[in-house]
Each structure stands twice: as C-alpha cells, then as structure tokens.
Short mmCIF file of C-alpha atoms and ligand atoms in Angstrom, two decimals:
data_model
loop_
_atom_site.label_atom_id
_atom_site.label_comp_id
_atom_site.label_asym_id
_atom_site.label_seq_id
_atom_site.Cartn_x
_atom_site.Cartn_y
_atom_site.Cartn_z
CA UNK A 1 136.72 30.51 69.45
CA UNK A 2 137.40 27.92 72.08
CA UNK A 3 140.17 25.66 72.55
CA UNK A 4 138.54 22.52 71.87
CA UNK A 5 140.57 20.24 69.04
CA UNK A 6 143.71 22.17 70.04
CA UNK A 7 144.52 18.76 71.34
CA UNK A 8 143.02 15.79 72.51
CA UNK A 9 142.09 16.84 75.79
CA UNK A 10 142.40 20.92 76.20
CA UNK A 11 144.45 21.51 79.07
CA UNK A 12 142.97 24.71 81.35
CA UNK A 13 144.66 26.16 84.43
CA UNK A 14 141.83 27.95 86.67
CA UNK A 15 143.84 31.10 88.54
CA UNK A 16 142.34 31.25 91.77
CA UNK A 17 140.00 28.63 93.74
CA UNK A 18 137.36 30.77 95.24
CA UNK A 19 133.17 30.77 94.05
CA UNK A 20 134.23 31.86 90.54
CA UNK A 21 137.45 29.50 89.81
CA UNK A 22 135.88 26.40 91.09
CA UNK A 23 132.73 26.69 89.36
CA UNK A 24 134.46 27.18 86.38
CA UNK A 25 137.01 24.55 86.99
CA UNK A 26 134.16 22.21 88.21
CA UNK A 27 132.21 22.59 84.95
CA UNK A 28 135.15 21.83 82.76
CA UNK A 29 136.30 18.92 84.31
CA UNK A 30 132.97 17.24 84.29
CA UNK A 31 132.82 18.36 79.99
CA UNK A 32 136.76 16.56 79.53
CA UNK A 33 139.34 18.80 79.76
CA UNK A 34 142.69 18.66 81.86
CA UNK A 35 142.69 20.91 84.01
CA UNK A 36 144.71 22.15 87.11
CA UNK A 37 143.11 24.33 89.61
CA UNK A 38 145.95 26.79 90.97
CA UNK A 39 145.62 29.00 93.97
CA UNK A 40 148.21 30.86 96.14
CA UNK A 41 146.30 30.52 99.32
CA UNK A 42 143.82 27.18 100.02
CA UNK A 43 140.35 26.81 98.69
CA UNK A 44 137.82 29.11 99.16
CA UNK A 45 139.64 31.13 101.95
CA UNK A 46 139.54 34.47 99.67
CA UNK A 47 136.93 36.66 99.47
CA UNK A 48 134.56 33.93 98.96
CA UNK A 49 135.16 33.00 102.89
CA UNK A 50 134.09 36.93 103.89
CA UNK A 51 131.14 37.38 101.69
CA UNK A 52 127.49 37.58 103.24
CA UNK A 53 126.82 35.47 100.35
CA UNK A 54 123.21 36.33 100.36
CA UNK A 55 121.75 34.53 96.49
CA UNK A 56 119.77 37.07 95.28
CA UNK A 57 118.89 39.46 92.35
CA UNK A 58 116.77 42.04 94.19
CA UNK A 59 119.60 43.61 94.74
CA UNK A 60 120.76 44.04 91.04
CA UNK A 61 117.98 46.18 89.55
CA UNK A 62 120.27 48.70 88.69
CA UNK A 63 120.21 47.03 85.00
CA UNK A 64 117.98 44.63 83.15
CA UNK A 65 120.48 42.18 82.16
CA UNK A 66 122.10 42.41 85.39
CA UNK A 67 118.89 41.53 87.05
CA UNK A 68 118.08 38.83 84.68
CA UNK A 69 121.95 37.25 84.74
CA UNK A 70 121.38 37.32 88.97
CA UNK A 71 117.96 35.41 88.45
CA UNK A 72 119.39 32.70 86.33
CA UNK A 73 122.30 32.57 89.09
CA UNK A 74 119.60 31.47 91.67
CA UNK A 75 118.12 28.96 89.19
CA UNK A 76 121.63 27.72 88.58
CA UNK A 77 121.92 26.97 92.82
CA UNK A 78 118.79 25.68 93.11
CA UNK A 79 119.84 23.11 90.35
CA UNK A 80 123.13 22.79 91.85
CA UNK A 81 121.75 21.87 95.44
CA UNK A 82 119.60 18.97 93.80
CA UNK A 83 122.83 17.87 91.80
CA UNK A 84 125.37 18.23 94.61
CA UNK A 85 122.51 17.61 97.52
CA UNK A 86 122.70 21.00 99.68
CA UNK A 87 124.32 19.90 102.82
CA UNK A 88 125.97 22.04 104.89
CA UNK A 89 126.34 25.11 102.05
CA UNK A 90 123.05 25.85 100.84
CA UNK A 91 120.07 27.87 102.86
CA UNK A 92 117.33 28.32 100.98
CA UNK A 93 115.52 30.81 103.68
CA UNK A 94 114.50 33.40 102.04
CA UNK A 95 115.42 36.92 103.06
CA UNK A 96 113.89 40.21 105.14
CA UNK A 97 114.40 43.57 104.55
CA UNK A 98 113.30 46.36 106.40
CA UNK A 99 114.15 50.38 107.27
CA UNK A 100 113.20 52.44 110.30
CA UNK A 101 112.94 55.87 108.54
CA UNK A 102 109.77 56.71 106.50
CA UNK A 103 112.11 57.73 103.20
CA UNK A 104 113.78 53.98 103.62
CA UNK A 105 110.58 52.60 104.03
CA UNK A 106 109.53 54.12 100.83
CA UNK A 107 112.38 52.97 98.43
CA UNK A 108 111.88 49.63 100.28
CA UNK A 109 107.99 49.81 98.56
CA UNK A 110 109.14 50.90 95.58
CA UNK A 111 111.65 48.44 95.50
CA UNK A 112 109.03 45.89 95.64
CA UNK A 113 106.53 47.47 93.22
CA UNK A 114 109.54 47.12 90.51
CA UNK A 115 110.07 43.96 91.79
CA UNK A 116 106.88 42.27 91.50
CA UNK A 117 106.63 43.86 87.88
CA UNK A 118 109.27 41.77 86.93
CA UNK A 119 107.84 38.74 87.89
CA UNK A 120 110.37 38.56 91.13
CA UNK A 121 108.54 36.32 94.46
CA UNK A 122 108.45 39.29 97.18
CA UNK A 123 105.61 39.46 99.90
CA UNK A 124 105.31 43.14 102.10
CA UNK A 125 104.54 41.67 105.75
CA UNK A 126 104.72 43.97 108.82
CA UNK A 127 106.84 43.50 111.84
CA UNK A 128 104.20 41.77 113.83
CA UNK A 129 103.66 39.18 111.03
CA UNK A 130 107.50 38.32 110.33
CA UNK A 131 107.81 37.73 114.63
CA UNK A 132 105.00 35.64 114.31
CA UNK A 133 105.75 33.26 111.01
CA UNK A 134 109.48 33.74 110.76
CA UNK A 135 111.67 35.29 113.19
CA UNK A 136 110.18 35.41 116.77
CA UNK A 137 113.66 36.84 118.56
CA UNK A 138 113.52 40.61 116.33
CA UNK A 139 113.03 43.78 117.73
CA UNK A 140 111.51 45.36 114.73
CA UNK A 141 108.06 47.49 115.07
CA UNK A 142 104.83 45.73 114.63
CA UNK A 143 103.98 47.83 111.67
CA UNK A 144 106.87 48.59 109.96
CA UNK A 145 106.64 47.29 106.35
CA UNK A 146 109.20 44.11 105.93
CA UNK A 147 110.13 42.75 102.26
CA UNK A 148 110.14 39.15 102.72
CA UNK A 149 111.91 37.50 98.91
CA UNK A 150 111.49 33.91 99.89
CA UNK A 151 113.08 32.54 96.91
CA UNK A 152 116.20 33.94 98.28
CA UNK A 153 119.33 32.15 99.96
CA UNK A 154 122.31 32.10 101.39
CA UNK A 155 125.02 29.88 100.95
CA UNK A 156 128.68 28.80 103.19
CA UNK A 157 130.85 29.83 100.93
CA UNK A 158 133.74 28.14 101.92
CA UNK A 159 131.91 24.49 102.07
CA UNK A 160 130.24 25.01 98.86
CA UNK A 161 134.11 25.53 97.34
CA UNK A 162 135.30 22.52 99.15
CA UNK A 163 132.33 20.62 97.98
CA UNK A 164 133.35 21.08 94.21
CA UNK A 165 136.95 21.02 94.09
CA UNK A 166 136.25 17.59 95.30
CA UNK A 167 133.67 16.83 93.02
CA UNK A 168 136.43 18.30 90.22
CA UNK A 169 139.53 16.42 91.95
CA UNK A 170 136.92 13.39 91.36
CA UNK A 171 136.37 13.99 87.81
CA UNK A 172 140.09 14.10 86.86
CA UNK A 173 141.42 18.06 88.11
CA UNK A 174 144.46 18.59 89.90
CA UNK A 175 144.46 20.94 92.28
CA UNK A 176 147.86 22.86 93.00
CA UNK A 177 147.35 25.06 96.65
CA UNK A 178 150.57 27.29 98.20
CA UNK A 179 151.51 28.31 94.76
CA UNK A 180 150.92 31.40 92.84
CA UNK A 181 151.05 32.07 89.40
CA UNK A 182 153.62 34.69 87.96
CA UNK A 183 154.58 34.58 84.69
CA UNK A 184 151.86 33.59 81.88
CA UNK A 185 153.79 33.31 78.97
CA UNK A 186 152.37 33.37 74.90
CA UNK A 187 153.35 32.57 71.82
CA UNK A 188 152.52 33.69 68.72
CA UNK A 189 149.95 36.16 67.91
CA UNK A 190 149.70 36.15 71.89
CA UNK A 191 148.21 33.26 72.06
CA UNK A 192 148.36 31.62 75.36
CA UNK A 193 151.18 28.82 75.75
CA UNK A 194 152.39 28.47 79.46
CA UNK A 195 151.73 29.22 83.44
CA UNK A 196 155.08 29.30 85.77
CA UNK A 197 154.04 29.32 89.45
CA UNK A 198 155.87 30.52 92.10
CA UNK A 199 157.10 27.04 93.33
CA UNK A 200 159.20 27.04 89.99
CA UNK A 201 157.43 24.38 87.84
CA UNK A 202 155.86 25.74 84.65
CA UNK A 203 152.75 24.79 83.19
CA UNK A 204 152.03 23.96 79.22
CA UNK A 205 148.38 24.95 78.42
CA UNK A 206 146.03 25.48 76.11
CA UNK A 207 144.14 28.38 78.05
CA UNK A 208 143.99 30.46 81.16
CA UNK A 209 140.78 31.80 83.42
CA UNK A 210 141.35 34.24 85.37
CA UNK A 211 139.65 33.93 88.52
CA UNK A 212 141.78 35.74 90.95
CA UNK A 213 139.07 37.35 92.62
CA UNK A 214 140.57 40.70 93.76
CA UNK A 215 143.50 40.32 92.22
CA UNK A 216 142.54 39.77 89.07
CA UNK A 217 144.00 42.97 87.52
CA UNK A 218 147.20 41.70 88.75
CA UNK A 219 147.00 38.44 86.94
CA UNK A 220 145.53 40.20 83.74
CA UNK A 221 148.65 42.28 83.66
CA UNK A 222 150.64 38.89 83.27
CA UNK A 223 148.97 38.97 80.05
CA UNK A 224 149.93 42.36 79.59
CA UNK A 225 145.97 42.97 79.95
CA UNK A 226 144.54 46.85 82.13
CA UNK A 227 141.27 45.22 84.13
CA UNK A 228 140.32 48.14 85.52
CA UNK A 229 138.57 47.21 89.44
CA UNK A 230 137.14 49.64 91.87
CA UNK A 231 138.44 49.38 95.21
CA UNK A 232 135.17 48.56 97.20
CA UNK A 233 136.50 47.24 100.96
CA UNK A 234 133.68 45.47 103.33
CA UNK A 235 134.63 44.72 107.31
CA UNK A 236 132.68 41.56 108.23
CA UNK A 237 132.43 40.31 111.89
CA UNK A 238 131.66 37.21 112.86
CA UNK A 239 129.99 36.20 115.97
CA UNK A 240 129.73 33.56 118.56
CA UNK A 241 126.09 32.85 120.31
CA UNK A 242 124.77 29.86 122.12
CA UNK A 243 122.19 30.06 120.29
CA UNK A 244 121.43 30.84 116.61
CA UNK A 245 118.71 33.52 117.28
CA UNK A 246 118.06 34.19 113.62
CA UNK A 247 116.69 31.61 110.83
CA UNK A 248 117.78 33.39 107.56
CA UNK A 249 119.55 36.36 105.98
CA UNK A 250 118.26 39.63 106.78
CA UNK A 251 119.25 43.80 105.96
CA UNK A 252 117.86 45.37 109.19
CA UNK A 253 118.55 48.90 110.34
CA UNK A 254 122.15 49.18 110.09
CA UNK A 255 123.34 45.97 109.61
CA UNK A 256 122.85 42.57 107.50
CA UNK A 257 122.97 39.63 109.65
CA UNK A 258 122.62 35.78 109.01
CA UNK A 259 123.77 32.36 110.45
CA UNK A 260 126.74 31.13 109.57
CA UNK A 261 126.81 27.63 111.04
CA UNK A 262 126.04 26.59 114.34
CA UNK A 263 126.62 28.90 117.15
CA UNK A 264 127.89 31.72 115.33
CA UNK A 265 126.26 34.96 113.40
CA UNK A 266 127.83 37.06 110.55
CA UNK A 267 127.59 40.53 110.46
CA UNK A 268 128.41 43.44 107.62
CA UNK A 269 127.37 46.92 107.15
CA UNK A 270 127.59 49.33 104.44
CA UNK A 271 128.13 51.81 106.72
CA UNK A 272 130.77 50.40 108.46
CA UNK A 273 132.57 49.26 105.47
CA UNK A 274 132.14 53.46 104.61
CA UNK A 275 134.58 54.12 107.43
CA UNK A 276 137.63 51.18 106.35
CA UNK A 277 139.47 53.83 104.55
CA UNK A 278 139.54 56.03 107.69
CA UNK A 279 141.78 54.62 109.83
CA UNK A 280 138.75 53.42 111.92
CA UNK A 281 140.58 50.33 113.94
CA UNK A 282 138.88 46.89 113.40
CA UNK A 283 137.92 46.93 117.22
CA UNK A 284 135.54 49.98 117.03
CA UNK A 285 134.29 48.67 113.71
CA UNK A 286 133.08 45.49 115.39
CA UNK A 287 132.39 47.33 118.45
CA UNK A 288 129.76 49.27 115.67
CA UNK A 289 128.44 46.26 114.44
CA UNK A 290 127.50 44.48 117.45
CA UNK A 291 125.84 47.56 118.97
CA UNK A 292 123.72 47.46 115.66
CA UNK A 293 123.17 43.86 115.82
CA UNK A 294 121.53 44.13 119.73
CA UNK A 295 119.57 46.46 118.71
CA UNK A 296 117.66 43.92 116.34
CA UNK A 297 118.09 40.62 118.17
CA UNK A 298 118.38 41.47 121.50
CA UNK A 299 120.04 38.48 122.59
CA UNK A 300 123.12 39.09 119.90
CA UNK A 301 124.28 42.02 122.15
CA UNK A 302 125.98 39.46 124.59
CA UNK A 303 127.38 37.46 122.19
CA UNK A 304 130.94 37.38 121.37
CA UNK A 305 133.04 38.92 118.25
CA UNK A 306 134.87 36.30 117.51
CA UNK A 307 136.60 37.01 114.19
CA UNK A 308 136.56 40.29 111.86
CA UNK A 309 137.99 41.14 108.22
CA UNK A 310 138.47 43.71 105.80
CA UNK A 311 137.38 41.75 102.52
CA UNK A 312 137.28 43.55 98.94
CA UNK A 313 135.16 42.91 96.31
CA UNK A 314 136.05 42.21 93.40
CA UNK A 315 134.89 44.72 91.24
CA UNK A 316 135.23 45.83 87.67
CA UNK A 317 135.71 49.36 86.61
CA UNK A 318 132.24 49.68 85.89
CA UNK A 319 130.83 47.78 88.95
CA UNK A 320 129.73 44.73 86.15
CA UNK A 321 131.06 41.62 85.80
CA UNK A 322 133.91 40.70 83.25
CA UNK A 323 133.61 37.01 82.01
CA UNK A 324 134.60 35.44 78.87
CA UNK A 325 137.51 35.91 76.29
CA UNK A 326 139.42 38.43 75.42
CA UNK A 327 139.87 38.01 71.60
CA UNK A 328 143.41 40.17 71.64
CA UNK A 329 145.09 37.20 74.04
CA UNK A 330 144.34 34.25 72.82
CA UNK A 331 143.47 31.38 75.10
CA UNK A 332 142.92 33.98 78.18
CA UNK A 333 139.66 33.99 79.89
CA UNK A 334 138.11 35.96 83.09
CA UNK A 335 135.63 35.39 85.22
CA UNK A 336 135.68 38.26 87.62
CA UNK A 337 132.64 39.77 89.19
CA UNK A 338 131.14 41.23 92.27
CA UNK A 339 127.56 39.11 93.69
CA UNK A 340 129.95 36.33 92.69
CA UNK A 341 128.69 33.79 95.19
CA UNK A 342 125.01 34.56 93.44
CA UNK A 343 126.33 34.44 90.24
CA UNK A 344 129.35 31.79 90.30
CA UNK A 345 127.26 28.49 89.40
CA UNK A 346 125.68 30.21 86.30
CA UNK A 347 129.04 31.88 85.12
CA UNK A 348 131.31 28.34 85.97
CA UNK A 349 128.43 26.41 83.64
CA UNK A 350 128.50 29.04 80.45
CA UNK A 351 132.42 29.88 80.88
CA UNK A 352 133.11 26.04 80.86
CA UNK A 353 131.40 25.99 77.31
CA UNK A 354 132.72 28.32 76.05
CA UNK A 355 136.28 27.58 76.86
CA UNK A 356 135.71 24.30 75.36
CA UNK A 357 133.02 24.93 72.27
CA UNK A 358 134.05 28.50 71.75
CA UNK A 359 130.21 29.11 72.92
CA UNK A 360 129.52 32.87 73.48
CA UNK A 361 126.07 33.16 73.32
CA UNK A 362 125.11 32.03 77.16
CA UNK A 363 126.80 35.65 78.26
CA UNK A 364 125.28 39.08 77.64
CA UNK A 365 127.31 41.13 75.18
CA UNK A 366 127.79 43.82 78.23
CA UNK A 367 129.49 42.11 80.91
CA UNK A 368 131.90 40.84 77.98
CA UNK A 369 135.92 41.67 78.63
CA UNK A 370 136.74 43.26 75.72
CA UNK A 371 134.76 46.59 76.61
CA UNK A 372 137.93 47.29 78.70
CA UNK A 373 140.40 48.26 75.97
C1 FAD B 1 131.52 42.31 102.46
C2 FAD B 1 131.12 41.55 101.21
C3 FAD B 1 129.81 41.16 101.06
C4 FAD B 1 129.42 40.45 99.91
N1 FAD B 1 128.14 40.04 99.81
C5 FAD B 1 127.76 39.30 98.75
C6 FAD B 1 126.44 38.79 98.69
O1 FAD B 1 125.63 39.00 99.62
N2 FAD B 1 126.09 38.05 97.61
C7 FAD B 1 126.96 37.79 96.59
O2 FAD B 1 126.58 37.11 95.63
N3 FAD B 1 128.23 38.26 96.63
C8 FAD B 1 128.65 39.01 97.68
N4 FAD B 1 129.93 39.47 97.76
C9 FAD B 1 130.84 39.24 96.62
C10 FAD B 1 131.37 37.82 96.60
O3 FAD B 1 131.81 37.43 97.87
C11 FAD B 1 132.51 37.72 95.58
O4 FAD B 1 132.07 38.20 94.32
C12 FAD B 1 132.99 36.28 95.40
O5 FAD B 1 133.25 35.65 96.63
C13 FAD B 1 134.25 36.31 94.54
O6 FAD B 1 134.79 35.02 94.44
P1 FAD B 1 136.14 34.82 93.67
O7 FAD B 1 136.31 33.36 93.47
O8 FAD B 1 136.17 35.69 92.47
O9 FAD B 1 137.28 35.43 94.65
P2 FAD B 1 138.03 34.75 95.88
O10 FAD B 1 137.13 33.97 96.74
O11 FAD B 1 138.83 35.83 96.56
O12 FAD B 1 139.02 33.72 95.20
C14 FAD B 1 140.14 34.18 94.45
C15 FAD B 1 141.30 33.24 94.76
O13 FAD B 1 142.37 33.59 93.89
C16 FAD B 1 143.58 33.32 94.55
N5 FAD B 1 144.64 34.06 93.83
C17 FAD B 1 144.77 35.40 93.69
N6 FAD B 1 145.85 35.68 92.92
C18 FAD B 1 146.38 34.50 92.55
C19 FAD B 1 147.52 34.11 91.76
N7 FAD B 1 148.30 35.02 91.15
N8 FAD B 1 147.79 32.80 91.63
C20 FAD B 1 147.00 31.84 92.23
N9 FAD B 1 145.93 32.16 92.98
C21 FAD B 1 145.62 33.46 93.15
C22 FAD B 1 143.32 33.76 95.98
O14 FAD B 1 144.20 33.08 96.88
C23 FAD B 1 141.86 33.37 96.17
O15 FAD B 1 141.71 32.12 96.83
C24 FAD B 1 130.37 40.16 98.89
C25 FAD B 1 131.70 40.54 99.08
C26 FAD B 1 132.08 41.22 100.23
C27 FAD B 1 133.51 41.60 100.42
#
C-alpha cells in the first residue's frame, strides 16, 4: 500500500542524495508529493562520485531477472538522456572487453555466446580491428578476441546527481545537505511518523526511502530493521593526462579504465580492490594501477595520479538489490543496490509509484526487502 490519500500531498524524506536517492526523489517530485531530500554529506559525493559507473547488464548474467532489471536500467538512461538532454553525464560509447590468457579469452566467448542468446548487442572484433575503428592509442594484440557491447555507457555520476536534484528543487523538493538523519520515529502499528536530523529540527512525514547507499543498514536499524550488506571495498584512482587517450569504458588486462572528463582517466581493478583489506597503503595501490594502465595505453604511464579512494559498494546480503517496502514498518522504503548507477533511473521511476500508488508490480518479487527477515 502506498501513502497516497494519507494527505493531500504525501510528504517523503529521501535518506541519502546519491544515484539511488535522487532518482527516487526526482521521480516523486515530478508525480506531487512533498518531499525533502536529506543527506549528511553534499550531493552525489558518496559512492556514486567513486563508481566506474559503466551502464551495463553484461555484467549481471549471474540471474535472469537480474539481467533483465539491468537491461531495462539502460533503456531507462537512454530515455532519461532525451528527457534531461545528456550533457556533460551521459556517454553512450559503448564498451571493450578483452583478456590476455587463453582461459580468459574463453569465458570472454562464452560470455558472448550467452549474450547474444539473449538478444544482448555484442560484436567479437580482434585487436587490430578495435585500433583501427575505435581506440587507435591500445596496446592490445592484433588478434586477441575483444567484446565490443556498443549499447553500453558510462555516465559522471556526480553531474548526473546534480542535474536532478535541480530538476527536483525545480519541481517543488527541498533539499536539506550537512545534516544527517538519526532518529526515525513511528507510531502506531510502526507506522512511519517522523525524521529528526542531526541539526535538531524534526521532520513530520508520511514515509521514508532509504537510500543511504552504504550505510543503509545503519539507517534501517533506525527503524529497528537487520539489512544485512556485504562489505565489498573498491580503490579507484583517478588520473590526470593532457590528453584523453581513450574514447570509452573498457576492462583490459588488469584494469578498467575510462574518461572521466577532460584531461583526466579513472582507473579500478578487482584485483587491487582484493588487496584493501591488507593493509596495502593507497600509494602502492595506485602505484599498481598505473603500472597496469601503461601497459594498455602507453601514453597513461606518464600521467599523473591525481586522486585515489577506497569506495564500498553497497551491497545486500545476498549481492541483489533491496528496493521497495517493507510491509512490517509502515511507510519505510529502500532502495539499496549494487550496479546502482545502471540501475538508479529504472528503480527512482518504479519506487516513485509505488510510494505514491502503492504500485508493486514494476519490481521483481526477488530483489523485494522483505526476504531479509
Ligand atoms: C569501485 C566501484 C565500482 C563500481 N562500478 C559500477 C559500475 O560500473 N556500474 C554500476 O552501475 N555501478 C557500479 N558501482 C556501484 C554504484 O556506484 C553504486 O551502486 C551507486 O553509486 C550507489 O548509489 P547510492 O545513491 O546508493 O549511494 P551513495 O552515492 O553513496 O549515496 C548515499 C548518500 O547517503 C548519504 N547518507 C548516508 N547515511 C545518511 C544519513 N543517516 N542521513 C543522511 N544522509 C546519509 C551519504 O552522504 C551519501 O551521499 C560501483 C561501485 C564501486 C565502489
């Protein structure tokens, strides 16, 4: 049930103004309600600022509906940049992948096969093709077998979140920044009645979303709620270059590059982000990174790290996302999730409705809350 005809205009406060709160906040200001989008920090500067925010759903084959949720997420942006106009956020490049062993190179042609029998837009070029029509300044083998998806994006985060808390300031939000929520307090049958932040002023409201990001356990246990989250860290490094030497997003040997703007490169690992919880220091972890990186685009190894972070994802216990009511709290709502720059325009447009219509169909019954009890 959602909260519409609890009063005139339903009054929502969004927890957290990263991908996930402003898309929801964004999509419920534009359908009436009051709302006030609250976040300890500024806009956009969480997680969402350290993601490699590549839109995909290659990635996410690991289940069906996960797949399919991921593929309506790139619909969703695509929709978004000709709503919004893409300026400045959206890259709609397409994206490479390639190994340099012959068992990577394998799963990479599997990958595909599985791919392309779902319907998915992915092209197996060699090295000496992608040079030639895509990326001129990479190192990799003439015929090693690339995966090009060319549906695939990647978006600036941060801009993208700017972009809409405007567009929701616009339609009538208020935005609260510096502040963080502590207390959510209930009424009966635990229905959801207040917000107090930590500048002292309390909040009446009709409803809560929890879109803390990864500290959304912490602001589920407000409501007395266990979210379960896996820790998952990832060490990002970004890079300043003359020259953008790369066009698009890209998992190469050992490291995922992309631009990030002009004159500077991001750059994440898995395999760095495997040594975070070993007392590896930041340093040698860029150090690792940038060795990596000049070993695909030559011209990277005398660039500059200019800026690293240990970012965590923002992961549910069971690595799926978590969006939608919980029926025991009244009024509460999450919309937590890892790929959430993929999947934050699709989740903000369903969550919104349902908030307000009580709507649950739009979201598959297995990224649903209530399967943490
Ligand atoms: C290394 C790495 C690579 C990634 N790569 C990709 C990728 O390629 N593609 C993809 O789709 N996703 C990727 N992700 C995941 C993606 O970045 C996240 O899922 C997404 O950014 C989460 O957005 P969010 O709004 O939930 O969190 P955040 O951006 O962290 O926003 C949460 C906000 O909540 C605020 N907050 C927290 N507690 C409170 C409180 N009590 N009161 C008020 N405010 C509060 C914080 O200040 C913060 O601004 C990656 C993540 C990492 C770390």
């Amino acid at each position: 049930m959602g909260v519409e005809g609890v009063r005139r205009r339903a009054r929502v406060a969004v927890i957290g103004v990263g991908m996930l709160g402003v898309c929801v906040g964004w999509n419920l200001a534009r359908l009436g309600a009051e709302v006030v989008l609250v976040d300890a920090g500024r806009p956009g500067e969480g997680v969402t600022d350290w993601s490699f925010s590549w839109v995909n759903a290659a990635n996410k084959t690991a289940r069906r509906s996960y797949f399919e949720l991921n593929v309506a997420g790139m619909a969703e942006h695509r929709n978004l940049a000709a709503d919004i106009g893409p300026d400045g956020w959206w890259f709609p490049s397409g994206h490479l992948r390639w190994a340099d062993d012959p068992a990577g190179q394998e799963n990479l042609l599997n990958s595909a096969a599985l791919l392309a029998g779902w319907g998915y837009t992915v092209e197996v070029c060699t090295g000496a093709e992608v040079r030639r029509r895509l990326e001129p300044a990479l190192t990799v083998p003439d015929s090693t077998p690339v995966l090009y998806c060319a549906d695939e994006a990647w978006v600036h985060g941060r801009r993208l979140v700017g972009r809409l808390v405007r567009r929701a300031v616009a339609a009538g939000a208020e935005l609260r920044t510096g502040t963080r929520v502590r207390a959510i307090g209930t009424g009966p049958g635990r229905t959801v009645r207040t917000v107090t932040l930590s500048d002292g002023s309390r909040l009446d409201v009709d409803a809560v979303v929890n879109a803390a990001g990864p500290d959304a356990a912490d602001v589920a246990g407000l409501v007395a709620r266990h979210l379960p989250m896996r820790r998952e860290p990832g060490f990002v490094a970004r890079i300043d270059c003359a020259r953008v030497p790369v066009h698009r997003a890209m998992h190469a040997p050992h490291v995922e590059l992309r631009p990030d703007g002009p004159g500077t490169v991001l750059l994440h690992s898995r395999e760095i982000d495997a040594l975070v919880d070993t007392g590896a220091q930041p340093a040698e972890l860029a150090r690792l990174l940038h060795t990596s990186a000049g070993h695909v685009v030559a011209e990277l190894g005398t660039a500059r790290v200019a800026r690293t972070r240990v970012a965590h994802r923002p992961v549910p216990g069971d690595g799926f996302p978590s969006v939608g009511a919980v029926p025991s709290v009244p009024g509460y709502y999450e919309a937590v999730t890892h790929s959430g720059i993929t999947l934050g325009p699709v989740i903000g447009r369903l969550l919104a409705a349902e908030v307000l219509g009580g709507k649950r169909a739009g979201m598959p019954a297995d990224f649903r809350p209530e399967r943490f009890t």
